């Protein structure tokens, strides 16, 4: 499992309340509470040994706190995404400015390709790329080509029920995947041991292994126990305000 030393986050903007949401009727997050939860999330990453850099909030982009979607990182290369959600296209520009001193090579997904980082999961040395409503085949193909040049393999994963690949499956390391719903039966993950997310706790499928711990969203005790039973240490982090916009623990940072 990759050991991380740094993370990039982006502070929630006030316009977060206008972020994209699949909830009907929409349930806008509380900005003040989101700020507190974001600060606690940053502390949790620091507690896992990461140096965290926080980018300023960007009012132009309500969803910009979900920084994971803007880039895919591999060694010294940062791939800037062309996000599938039209309202999010452009978020990657400020992120590129922050990444460029840290990554010697910047690449980009180009039109008509679309790709969001939430669809990209590194597990067992391969990059699994969800084909979702946000990531199209052309975006996945371009990423595969870039990663191929870096000697890495990209495996496309068709999905239907969740927003992003990592909404439903997360890499826990040590050959383990935390999986829910459609990913429990997905042949593409045959080489892994699956830890099933207990029924009713599907949101916790987006848990986040950071070095020696797994961050689990607060309020999902059965999932926490399942991960601990698999031999891993957990830490609960409350991200209820980001959940209202379909965001989870992984979406809130880029780790490297
Ligand atoms: C969106 O719909 O784009 C945001 N409201 C949530 C993005 C969540 N990102 C992620 O799962 N990686």
Tab-separated table of N, CA and C and ligand atoms in Angstrom, residues 16 18-22 62-70 83 85 87-88 91 116-120 134 163-167 206 242-253, ligand 1:
chain	number	residue	atom	x	y	z
A	16	UNK	N	-21.103	26.259	-1.427
A	16	UNK	CA	-21.256	24.810	-1.236
A	16	UNK	C	-22.739	24.430	-1.159
A	18	UNK	N	-24.996	25.305	-2.874
A	18	UNK	CA	-25.560	25.133	-4.224
A	18	UNK	C	-24.886	23.991	-4.983
A	19	UNK	N	-24.153	23.143	-4.257
A	19	UNK	CA	-23.445	22.043	-4.906
A	19	UNK	C	-24.400	21.016	-5.505
A	20	UNK	N	-23.870	20.200	-6.400
A	20	UNK	CA	-24.673	19.158	-7.052
A	20	UNK	C	-25.103	18.121	-6.026
A	21	UNK	N	-26.351	17.689	-6.152
A	21	UNK	CA	-26.853	16.691	-5.216
A	21	UNK	C	-27.879	15.811	-5.896
A	22	UNK	N	-27.828	14.517	-5.596
A	22	UNK	CA	-28.827	13.615	-6.166
A	22	UNK	C	-30.040	13.514	-5.247
A	62	UNK	N	-19.154	25.661	-6.664
A	62	UNK	CA	-19.765	25.169	-5.425
A	62	UNK	C	-19.201	23.825	-4.956
A	63	UNK	N	-18.817	22.957	-5.907
A	63	UNK	CA	-18.374	21.611	-5.540
A	63	UNK	C	-16.849	21.490	-5.405
A	64	UNK	N	-16.150	22.642	-5.379
A	64	UNK	CA	-14.683	22.570	-5.470
A	64	UNK	C	-14.023	21.940	-4.243
A	65	UNK	N	-14.763	21.812	-3.128
A	65	UNK	CA	-14.192	21.126	-1.954
A	65	UNK	C	-13.864	19.658	-2.286
A	66	UNK	N	-14.553	19.113	-3.288
A	66	UNK	CA	-14.352	17.695	-3.645
A	66	UNK	C	-13.156	17.574	-4.604
A	67	UNK	N	-12.014	17.948	-4.084
A	67	UNK	CA	-10.810	18.145	-4.894
A	67	UNK	C	-10.303	16.854	-5.532
A	68	UNK	N	-10.658	15.709	-4.946
A	68	UNK	CA	-10.175	14.441	-5.511
A	68	UNK	C	-10.558	14.290	-6.977
A	69	UNK	N	-11.689	14.876	-7.357
A	69	UNK	CA	-12.186	14.674	-8.713
A	69	UNK	C	-11.377	15.404	-9.775
A	70	UNK	N	-10.495	16.317	-9.352
A	70	UNK	CA	-9.830	17.185	-10.333
A	70	UNK	C	-8.524	16.628	-10.886
A	83	UNK	N	-13.633	17.403	-15.982
A	83	UNK	CA	-14.712	16.822	-15.197
A	83	UNK	C	-15.977	16.617	-16.029
A	85	UNK	N	-19.096	16.736	-14.947
A	85	UNK	CA	-20.179	17.658	-14.598
A	85	UNK	C	-19.819	19.028	-15.152
A	87	UNK	N	-20.825	21.984	-14.604
A	87	UNK	CA	-20.648	23.064	-13.619
A	87	UNK	C	-19.310	22.964	-12.892
A	88	UNK	N	-18.600	21.842	-13.058
A	88	UNK	CA	-17.338	21.650	-12.341
A	88	UNK	C	-16.123	21.835	-13.262
A	91	UNK	N	-12.553	23.708	-12.349
A	91	UNK	CA	-12.033	23.532	-10.981
A	91	UNK	C	-10.562	23.126	-10.988
A	116	UNK	N	-13.372	11.856	-13.823
A	116	UNK	CA	-13.365	12.443	-12.475
A	116	UNK	C	-12.582	11.506	-11.554
A	117	UNK	N	-11.738	12.082	-10.721
A	117	UNK	CA	-10.841	11.293	-9.875
A	117	UNK	C	-11.556	10.313	-8.952
A	118	UNK	N	-12.804	10.599	-8.609
A	118	UNK	CA	-13.572	9.676	-7.778
A	118	UNK	C	-13.802	8.337	-8.457
A	119	UNK	N	-13.595	8.322	-9.778
A	119	UNK	CA	-13.758	7.077	-10.532
A	119	UNK	C	-12.460	6.290	-10.637
A	120	UNK	N	-11.401	6.763	-10.023
A	120	UNK	CA	-10.108	6.106	-10.202
A	120	UNK	C	-9.623	5.538	-8.862
A	134	UNK	N	-20.016	10.333	-15.134
A	134	UNK	CA	-19.043	11.429	-15.159
A	134	UNK	C	-17.783	11.109	-15.967
A	163	UNK	N	-22.536	7.027	-8.063
A	163	UNK	CA	-22.010	8.213	-8.758
A	163	UNK	C	-20.618	7.935	-9.329
A	164	UNK	N	-19.712	7.540	-8.447
A	164	UNK	CA	-18.326	7.261	-8.839
A	164	UNK	C	-17.955	5.844	-8.408
A	165	UNK	N	-16.905	5.313	-9.025
A	165	UNK	CA	-16.430	3.982	-8.622
A	165	UNK	C	-16.221	3.908	-7.109
A	166	UNK	N	-15.508	4.905	-6.565
A	166	UNK	CA	-15.172	4.842	-5.131
A	166	UNK	C	-16.342	5.196	-4.214
A	167	UNK	N	-17.499	5.533	-4.799
A	167	UNK	CA	-18.698	5.649	-3.964
A	167	UNK	C	-19.062	4.259	-3.445
A	206	UNK	N	-17.288	4.269	0.910
A	206	UNK	CA	-16.234	5.244	0.642
A	206	UNK	C	-15.512	5.543	1.952
A	242	UNK	N	-21.074	16.833	3.806
A	242	UNK	CA	-20.593	16.533	2.449
A	242	UNK	C	-21.401	15.379	1.843
A	243	UNK	N	-21.891	14.539	2.723
A	243	UNK	CA	-22.750	13.438	2.275
A	243	UNK	C	-24.006	13.978	1.580
A	244	UNK	N	-24.488	15.128	2.063
A	244	UNK	CA	-25.697	15.711	1.471
A	244	UNK	C	-25.494	16.033	-0.007
A	245	UNK	N	-24.221	16.159	-0.415
A	245	UNK	CA	-23.903	16.445	-1.824
A	245	UNK	C	-23.246	15.230	-2.480
A	246	UNK	N	-23.501	14.057	-1.944
A	246	UNK	CA	-22.961	12.806	-2.519
A	246	UNK	C	-21.452	12.698	-2.403
A	247	UNK	N	-20.848	13.475	-1.530
A	247	UNK	CA	-19.383	13.415	-1.367
A	247	UNK	C	-19.030	12.583	-0.148
A	248	UNK	N	-17.860	11.978	-0.194
A	248	UNK	CA	-17.415	11.165	0.939
A	248	UNK	C	-16.001	11.510	1.343
A	249	UNK	N	-15.416	10.637	2.139
A	249	UNK	CA	-14.086	10.901	2.709
A	249	UNK	C	-13.006	11.052	1.653
A	250	UNK	N	-13.035	10.187	0.631
A	250	UNK	CA	-11.933	10.242	-0.347
A	250	UNK	C	-12.001	11.517	-1.166
A	251	UNK	N	-13.235	11.979	-1.472
A	251	UNK	CA	-13.411	13.141	-2.369
A	251	UNK	C	-12.767	14.405	-1.847
A	252	UNK	N	-12.548	14.452	-0.524
A	252	UNK	CA	-12.126	15.709	0.096
A	252	UNK	C	-10.613	15.944	0.067
A	253	UNK	N	-9.858	15.058	-0.549
A	253	UNK	CA	-8.393	15.300	-0.609
A	253	UNK	C	-7.772	14.586	-1.794
B	1	LIG	C1	-20.679	16.106	-7.437
B	1	LIG	O1	-21.820	15.705	-7.700
B	1	LIG	O2	-19.809	16.227	-8.294
B	1	LIG	C2	-20.370	16.502	-6.016
B	1	LIG	N1	-21.553	17.026	-5.409
B	1	LIG	C3	-19.868	15.319	-5.230
B	1	LIG	C4	-18.582	14.771	-5.726
B	1	LIG	C5	-18.110	13.607	-4.937
B	1	LIG	N2	-16.828	13.203	-5.328
B	1	LIG	C6	-16.377	11.951	-5.239
B	1	LIG	O3	-17.146	11.027	-4.963
B	1	LIG	N3	-15.104	11.737	-5.573
